[in-house]
mmCIF file of C-alpha atoms and ligand atoms in Angstrom:
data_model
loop_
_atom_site.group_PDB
_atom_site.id
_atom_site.type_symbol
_atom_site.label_atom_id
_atom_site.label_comp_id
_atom_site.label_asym_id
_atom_site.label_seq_id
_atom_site.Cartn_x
_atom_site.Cartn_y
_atom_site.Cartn_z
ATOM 1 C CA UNK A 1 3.532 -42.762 -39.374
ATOM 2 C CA UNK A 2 2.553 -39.377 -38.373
ATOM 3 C CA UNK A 3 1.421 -40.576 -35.223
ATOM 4 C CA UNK A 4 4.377 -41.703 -34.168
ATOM 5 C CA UNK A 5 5.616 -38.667 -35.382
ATOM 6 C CA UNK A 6 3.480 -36.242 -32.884
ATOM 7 C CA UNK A 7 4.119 -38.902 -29.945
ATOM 8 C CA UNK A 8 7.644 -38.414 -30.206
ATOM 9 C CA UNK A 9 7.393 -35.037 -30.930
ATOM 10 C CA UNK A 10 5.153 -34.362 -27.594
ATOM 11 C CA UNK A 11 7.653 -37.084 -25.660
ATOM 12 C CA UNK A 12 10.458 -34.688 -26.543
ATOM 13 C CA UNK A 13 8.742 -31.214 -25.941
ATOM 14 C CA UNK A 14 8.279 -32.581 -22.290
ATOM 15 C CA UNK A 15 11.677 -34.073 -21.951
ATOM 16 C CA UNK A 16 13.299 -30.537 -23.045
ATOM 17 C CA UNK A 17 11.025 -28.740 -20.720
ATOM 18 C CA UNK A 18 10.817 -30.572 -18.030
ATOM 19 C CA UNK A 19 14.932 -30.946 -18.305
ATOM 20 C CA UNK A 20 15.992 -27.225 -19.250
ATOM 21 C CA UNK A 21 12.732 -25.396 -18.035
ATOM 22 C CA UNK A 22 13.360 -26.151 -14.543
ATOM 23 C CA UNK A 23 15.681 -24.048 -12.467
ATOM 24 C CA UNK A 24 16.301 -26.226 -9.529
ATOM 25 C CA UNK A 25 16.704 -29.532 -10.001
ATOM 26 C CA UNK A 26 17.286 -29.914 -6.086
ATOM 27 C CA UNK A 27 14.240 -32.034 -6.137
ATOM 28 C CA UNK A 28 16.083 -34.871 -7.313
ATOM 29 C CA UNK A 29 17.277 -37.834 -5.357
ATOM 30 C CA UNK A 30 21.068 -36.859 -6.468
ATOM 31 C CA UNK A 31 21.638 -33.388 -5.242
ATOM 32 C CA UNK A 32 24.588 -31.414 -6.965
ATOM 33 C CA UNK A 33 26.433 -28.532 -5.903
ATOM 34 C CA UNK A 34 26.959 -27.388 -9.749
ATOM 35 C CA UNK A 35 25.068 -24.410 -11.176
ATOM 36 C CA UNK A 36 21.829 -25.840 -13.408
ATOM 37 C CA UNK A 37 22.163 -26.231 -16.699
ATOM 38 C CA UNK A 38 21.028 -22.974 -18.049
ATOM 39 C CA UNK A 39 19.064 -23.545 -21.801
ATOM 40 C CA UNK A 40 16.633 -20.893 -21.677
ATOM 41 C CA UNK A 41 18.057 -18.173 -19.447
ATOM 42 C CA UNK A 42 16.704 -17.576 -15.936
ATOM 43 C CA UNK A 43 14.833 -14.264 -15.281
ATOM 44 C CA UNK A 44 17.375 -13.750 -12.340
ATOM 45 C CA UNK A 45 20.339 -12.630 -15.382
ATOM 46 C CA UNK A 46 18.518 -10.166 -17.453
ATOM 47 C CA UNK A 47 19.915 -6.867 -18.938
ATOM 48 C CA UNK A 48 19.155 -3.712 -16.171
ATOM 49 C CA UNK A 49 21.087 -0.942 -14.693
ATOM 50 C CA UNK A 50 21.484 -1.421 -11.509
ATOM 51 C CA UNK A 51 20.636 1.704 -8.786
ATOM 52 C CA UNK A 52 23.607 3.797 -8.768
ATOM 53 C CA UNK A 53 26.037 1.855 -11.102
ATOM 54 C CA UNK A 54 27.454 3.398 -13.719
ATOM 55 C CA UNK A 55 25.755 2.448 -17.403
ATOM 56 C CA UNK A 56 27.501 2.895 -20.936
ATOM 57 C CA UNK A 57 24.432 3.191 -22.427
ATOM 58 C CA UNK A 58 24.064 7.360 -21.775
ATOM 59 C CA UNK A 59 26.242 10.016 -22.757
ATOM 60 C CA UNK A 60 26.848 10.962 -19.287
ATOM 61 C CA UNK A 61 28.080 7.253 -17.857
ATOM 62 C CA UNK A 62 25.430 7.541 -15.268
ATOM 63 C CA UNK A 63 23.091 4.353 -14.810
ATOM 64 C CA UNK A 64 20.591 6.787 -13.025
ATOM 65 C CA UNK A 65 18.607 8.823 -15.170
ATOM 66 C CA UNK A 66 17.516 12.213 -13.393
ATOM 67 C CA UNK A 67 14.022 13.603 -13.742
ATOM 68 C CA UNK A 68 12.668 14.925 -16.551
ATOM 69 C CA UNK A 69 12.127 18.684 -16.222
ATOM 70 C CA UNK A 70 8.797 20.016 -14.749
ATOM 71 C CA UNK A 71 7.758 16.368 -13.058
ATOM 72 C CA UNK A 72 6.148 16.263 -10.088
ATOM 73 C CA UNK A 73 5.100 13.285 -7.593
ATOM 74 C CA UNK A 74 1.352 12.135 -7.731
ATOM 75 C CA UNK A 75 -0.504 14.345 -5.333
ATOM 76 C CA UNK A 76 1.814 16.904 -5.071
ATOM 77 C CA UNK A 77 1.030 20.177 -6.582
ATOM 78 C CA UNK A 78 3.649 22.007 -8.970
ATOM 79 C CA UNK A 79 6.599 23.764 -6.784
ATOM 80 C CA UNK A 80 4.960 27.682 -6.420
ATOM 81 C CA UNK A 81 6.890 30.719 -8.557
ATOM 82 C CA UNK A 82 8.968 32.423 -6.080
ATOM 83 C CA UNK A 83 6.009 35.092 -6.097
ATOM 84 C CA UNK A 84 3.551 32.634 -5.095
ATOM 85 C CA UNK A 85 5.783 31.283 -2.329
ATOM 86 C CA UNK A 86 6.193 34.467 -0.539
ATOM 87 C CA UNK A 87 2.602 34.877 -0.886
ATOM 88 C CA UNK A 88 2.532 31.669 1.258
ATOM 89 C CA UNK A 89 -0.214 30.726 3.612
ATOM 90 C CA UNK A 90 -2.452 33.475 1.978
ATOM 91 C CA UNK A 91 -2.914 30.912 -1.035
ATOM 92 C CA UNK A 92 -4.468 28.131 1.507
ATOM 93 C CA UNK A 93 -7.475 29.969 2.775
ATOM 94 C CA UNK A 94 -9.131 29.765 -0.537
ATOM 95 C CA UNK A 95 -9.532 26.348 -2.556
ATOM 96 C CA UNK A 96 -9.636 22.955 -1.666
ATOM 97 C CA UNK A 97 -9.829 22.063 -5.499
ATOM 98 C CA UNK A 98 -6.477 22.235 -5.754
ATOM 99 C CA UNK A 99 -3.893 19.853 -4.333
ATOM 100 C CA UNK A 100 -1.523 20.773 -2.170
ATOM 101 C CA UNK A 101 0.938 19.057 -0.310
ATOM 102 C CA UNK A 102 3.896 20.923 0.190
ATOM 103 C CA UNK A 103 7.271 20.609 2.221
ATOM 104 C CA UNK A 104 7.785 24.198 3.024
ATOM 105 C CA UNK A 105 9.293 24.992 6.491
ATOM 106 C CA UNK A 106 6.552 27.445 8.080
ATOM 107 C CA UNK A 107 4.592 27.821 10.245
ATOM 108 C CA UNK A 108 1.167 26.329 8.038
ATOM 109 C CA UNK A 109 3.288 23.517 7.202
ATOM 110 C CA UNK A 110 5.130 22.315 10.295
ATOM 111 C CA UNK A 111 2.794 24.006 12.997
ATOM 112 C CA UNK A 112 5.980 25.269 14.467
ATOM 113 C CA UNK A 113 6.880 28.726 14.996
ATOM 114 C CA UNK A 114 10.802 28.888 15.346
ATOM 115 C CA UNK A 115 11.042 25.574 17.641
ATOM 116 C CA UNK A 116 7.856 25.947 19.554
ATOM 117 C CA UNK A 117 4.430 24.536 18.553
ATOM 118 C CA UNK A 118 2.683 27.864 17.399
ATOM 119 C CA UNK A 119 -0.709 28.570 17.692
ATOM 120 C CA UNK A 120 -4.145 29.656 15.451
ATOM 121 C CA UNK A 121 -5.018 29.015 12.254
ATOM 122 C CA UNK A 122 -2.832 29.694 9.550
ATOM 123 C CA UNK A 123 -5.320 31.148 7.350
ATOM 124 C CA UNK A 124 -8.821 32.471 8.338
ATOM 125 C CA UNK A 125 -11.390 29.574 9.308
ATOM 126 C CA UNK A 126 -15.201 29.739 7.946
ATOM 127 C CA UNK A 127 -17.996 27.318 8.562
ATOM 128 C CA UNK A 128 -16.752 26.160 5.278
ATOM 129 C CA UNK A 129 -13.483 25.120 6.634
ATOM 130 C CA UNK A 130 -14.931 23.471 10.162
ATOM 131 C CA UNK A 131 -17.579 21.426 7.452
ATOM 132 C CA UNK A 132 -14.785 20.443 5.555
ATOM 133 C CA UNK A 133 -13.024 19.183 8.938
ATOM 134 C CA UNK A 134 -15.794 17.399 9.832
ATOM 135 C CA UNK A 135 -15.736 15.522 6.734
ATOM 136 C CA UNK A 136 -12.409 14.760 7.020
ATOM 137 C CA UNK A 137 -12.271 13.830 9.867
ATOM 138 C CA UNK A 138 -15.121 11.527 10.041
ATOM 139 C CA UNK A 139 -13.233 10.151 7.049
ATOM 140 C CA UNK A 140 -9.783 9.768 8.719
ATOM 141 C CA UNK A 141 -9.863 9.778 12.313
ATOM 142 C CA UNK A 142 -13.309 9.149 13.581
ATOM 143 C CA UNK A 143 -13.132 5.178 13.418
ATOM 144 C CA UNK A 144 -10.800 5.566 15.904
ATOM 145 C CA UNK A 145 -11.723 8.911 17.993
ATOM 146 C CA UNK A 146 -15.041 8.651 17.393
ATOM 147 C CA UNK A 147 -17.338 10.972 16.405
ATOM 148 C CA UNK A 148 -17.236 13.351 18.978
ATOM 149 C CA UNK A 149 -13.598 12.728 19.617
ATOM 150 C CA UNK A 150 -13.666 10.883 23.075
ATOM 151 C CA UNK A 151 -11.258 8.053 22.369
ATOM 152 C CA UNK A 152 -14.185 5.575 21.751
ATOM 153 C CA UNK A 153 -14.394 4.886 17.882
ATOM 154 C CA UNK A 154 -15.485 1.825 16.740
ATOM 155 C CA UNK A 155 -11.865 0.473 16.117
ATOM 156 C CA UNK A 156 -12.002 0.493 20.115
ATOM 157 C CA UNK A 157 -14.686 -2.266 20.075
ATOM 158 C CA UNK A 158 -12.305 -3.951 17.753
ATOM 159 C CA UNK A 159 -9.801 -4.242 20.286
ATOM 160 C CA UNK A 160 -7.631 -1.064 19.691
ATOM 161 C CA UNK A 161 -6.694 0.080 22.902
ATOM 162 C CA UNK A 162 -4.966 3.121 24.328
ATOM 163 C CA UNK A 163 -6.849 6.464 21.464
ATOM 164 C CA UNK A 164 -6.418 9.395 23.082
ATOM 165 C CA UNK A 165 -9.419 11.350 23.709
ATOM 166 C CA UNK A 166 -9.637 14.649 22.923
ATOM 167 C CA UNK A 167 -11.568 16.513 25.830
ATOM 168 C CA UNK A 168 -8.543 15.471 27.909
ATOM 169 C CA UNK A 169 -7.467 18.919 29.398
ATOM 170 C CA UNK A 170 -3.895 18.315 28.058
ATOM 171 C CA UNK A 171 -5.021 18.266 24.479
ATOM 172 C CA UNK A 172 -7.547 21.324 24.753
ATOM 173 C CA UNK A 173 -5.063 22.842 26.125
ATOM 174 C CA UNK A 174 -2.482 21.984 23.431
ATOM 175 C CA UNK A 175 -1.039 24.330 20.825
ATOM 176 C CA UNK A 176 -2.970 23.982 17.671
ATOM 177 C CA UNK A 177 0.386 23.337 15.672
ATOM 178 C CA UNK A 178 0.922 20.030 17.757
ATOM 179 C CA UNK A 179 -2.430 18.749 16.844
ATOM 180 C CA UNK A 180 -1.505 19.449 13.523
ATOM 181 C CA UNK A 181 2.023 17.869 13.908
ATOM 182 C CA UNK A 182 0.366 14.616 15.182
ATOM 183 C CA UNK A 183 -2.002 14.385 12.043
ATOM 184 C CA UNK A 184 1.098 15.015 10.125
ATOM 185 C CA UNK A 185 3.422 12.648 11.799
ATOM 186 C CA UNK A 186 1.338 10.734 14.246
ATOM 187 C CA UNK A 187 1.990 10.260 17.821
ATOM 188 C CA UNK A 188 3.812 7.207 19.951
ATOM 189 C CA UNK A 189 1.595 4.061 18.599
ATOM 190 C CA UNK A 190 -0.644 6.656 16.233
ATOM 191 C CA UNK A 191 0.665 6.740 12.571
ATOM 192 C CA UNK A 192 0.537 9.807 10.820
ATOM 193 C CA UNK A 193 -1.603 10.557 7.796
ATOM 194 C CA UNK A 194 0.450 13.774 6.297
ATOM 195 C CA UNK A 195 0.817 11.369 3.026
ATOM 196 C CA UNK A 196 -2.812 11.317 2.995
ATOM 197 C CA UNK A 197 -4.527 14.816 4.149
ATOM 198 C CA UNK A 198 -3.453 17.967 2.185
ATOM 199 C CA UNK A 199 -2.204 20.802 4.109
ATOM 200 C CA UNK A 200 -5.555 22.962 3.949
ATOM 201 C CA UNK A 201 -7.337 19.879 5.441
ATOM 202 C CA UNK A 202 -4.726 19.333 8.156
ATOM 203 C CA UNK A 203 -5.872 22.723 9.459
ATOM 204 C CA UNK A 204 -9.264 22.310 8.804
ATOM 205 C CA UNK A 205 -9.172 19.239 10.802
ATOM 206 C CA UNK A 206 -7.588 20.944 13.629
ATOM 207 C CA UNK A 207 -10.563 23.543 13.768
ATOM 208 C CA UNK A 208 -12.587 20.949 13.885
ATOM 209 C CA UNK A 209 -11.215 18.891 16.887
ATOM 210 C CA UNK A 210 -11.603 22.252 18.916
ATOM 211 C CA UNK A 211 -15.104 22.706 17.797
ATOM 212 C CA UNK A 212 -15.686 19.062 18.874
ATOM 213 C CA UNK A 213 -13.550 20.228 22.168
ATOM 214 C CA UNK A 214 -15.980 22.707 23.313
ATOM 215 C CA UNK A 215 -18.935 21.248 22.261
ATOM 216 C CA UNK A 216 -17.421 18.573 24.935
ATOM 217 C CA UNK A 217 -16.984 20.676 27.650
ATOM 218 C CA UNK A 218 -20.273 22.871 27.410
ATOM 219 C CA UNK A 219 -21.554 24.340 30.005
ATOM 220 C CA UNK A 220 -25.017 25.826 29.969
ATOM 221 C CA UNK A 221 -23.514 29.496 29.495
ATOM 222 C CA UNK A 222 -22.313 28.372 25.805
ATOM 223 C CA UNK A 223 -26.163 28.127 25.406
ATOM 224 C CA UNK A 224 -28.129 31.267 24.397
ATOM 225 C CA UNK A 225 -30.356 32.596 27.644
ATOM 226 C CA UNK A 226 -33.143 32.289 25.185
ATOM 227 C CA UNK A 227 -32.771 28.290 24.196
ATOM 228 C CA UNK A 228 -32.166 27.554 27.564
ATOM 229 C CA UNK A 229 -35.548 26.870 29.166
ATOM 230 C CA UNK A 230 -35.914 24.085 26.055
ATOM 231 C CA UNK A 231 -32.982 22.549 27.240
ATOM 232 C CA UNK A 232 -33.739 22.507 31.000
ATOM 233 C CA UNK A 233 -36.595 23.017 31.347
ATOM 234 C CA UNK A 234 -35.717 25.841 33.864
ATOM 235 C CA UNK A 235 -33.847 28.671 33.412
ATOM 236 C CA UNK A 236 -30.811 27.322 34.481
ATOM 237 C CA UNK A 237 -27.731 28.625 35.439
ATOM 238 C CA UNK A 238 -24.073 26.876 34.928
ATOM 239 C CA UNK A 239 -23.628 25.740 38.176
ATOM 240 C CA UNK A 240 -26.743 22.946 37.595
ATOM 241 C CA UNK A 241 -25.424 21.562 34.338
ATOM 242 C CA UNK A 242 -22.021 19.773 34.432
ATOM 243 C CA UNK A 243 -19.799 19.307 31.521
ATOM 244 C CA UNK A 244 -20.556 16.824 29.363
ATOM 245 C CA UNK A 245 -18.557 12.985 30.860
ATOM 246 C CA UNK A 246 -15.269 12.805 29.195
HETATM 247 C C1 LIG B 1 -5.884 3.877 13.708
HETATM 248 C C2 LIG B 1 -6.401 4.650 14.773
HETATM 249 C C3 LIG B 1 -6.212 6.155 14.727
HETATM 250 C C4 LIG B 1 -6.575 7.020 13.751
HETATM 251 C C5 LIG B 1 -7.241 6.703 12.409
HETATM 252 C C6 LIG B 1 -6.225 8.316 14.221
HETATM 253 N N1 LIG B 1 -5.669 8.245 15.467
HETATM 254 FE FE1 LIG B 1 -5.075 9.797 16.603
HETATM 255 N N2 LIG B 1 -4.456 8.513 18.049
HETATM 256 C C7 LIG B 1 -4.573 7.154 17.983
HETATM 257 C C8 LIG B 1 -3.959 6.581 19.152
HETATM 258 C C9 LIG B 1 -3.867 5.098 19.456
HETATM 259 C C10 LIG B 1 -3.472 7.660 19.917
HETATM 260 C C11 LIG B 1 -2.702 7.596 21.229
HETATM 261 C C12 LIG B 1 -1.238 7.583 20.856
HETATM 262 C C13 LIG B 1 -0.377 7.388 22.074
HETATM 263 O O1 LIG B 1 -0.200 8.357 22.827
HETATM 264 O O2 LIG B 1 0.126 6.292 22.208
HETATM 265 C C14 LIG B 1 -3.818 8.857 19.198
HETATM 266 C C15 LIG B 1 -3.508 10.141 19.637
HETATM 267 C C16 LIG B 1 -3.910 11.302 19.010
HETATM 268 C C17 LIG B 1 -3.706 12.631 19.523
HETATM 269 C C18 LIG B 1 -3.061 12.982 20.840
HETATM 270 C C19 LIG B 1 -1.584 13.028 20.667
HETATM 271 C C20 LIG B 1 -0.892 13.405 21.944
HETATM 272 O O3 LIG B 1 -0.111 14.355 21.890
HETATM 273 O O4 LIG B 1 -1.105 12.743 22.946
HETATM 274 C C21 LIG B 1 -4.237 13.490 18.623
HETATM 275 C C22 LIG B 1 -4.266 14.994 18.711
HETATM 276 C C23 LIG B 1 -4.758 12.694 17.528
HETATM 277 N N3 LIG B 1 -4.538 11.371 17.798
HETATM 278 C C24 LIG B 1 -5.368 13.209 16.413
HETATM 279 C C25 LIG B 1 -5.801 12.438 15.346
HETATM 280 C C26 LIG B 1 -6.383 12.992 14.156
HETATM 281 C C27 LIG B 1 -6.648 14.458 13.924
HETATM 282 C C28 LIG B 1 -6.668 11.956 13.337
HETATM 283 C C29 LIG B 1 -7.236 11.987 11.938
HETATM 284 C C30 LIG B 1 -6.451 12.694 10.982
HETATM 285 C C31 LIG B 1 -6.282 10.738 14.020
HETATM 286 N N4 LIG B 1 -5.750 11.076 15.226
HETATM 287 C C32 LIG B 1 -6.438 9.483 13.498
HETATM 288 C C33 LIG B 1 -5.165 6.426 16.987
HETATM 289 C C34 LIG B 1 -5.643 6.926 15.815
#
């Protein structure tokens, strides 16, 4: 008796399930234009406000809740006091313990002075800052720049065609805030990485490039007289030691 009692019982579990479970029953040999039979209801219908339609459910009839006071994105540091704003890039030249990526409209953050790409640092650069470029960007750029920034990294090997090296004469000659601009926004098929590198490092990237610039184009004078001879063997002047091959 009770085993015809579970049969049935597991006959009919399937029979509801496989009849009201199943959304689309277009499978079958009969198609129909009618709506399924809806027993259990679909996760398509389920109670949620819509973005931007109104909702009963507040006070103010609004659907869309604004945020709650004091939040701030992940990765983004809290806005500044109005003192520590005006204080402005004076705040970047110390810490990189601190996060900051901020949308501010000067000259540290957009590399633009008025409409023109300015130039220089916006905050004094140490060797801590050109270290601290290095790292980042043998972190962020060197896979495809490669390490000493001639367009080679090992993405290239990979088929990535077209990096721009950077002992081109149009990019050492290039304002510093368009350098900066391009690792904020990228450049024609380059993506930018402002989402990714605080402001601070932007910079300190940027110092780095033009360290990696002139260590490009050296010419025996960047050498002092007194570590020449190990270099040369001679004494050698500039004329007998091109520039590094771009
Ligand atoms: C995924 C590969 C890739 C990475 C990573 C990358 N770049 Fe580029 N970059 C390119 C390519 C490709 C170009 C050439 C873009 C073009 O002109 O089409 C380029 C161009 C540039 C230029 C020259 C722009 C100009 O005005 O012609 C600069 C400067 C530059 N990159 C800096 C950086 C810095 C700094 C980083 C690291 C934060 C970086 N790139 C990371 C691929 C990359």
């Amino acid at each position: 008796m009770v085993r015809y009692f579970l049969f049935l019982l597991v006959l009919i579990t399937i029979l509801i399930v496989s009849i009201a479970g199943l959304r689309d029953y277009s499978f079958l040999p009969h198609k129909t234009k009618r709506p399924p039979i809806e027993i259990f209801p679909d996760m398509v219908r389920q109670a949620k406000v819509k973005a931007q339609s109104p909702s009963d459910f507040y006070a103010d009839g609004r659907g869309a809740r604004s945020h709650v006071d004091g939040t701030v994105p992940v990765g983004y540091s809290a806005p500044e006091s109005s003192a520590q704003a005006s204080e402005g890039v004076a705040t970047m030249g110390s810490p990189y313990n601190v996060v900051i990526f901020s949308g501010k409209q000067d000259y540290a953050d957009t590399g633009k002075v008025g409409t023109n790409w300015g130039n220089g640092l916006p905050f004094n650069a140490t060797m801590a800052t050109l270290e601290r470029g290095r790292e980042r960007y043998q972190i962020q750029c060197a896979v495809c720049h490669g390490a000493t920034g001639g367009g080679n990294g090992i993405a290239t090997k990979y088929g990535l065609v077209g990096v721009a090296s950077f002992n081109q004469q149009r990019i050492r000659e290039m304002n510093d805030g368009e350098i900066y601009n391009t690792i904020v926004n990228g450049k024609n098929s380059m993506l930018g990485y402002g989402s990714v590198i605080q402001v601070p490092d932007r910079w300190a990237i940027v110092a780095y490039i033009r360290a990696l610039q002139r260590s490009q184009n050296a010419t025996i004078n960047d050498v002092p007289a007194t570590e020449r001879t190990a270099l040369t063997g001679t004494n050698a002047s500039a004329s007998t030691i091109a520039p590094a091959k771009q």
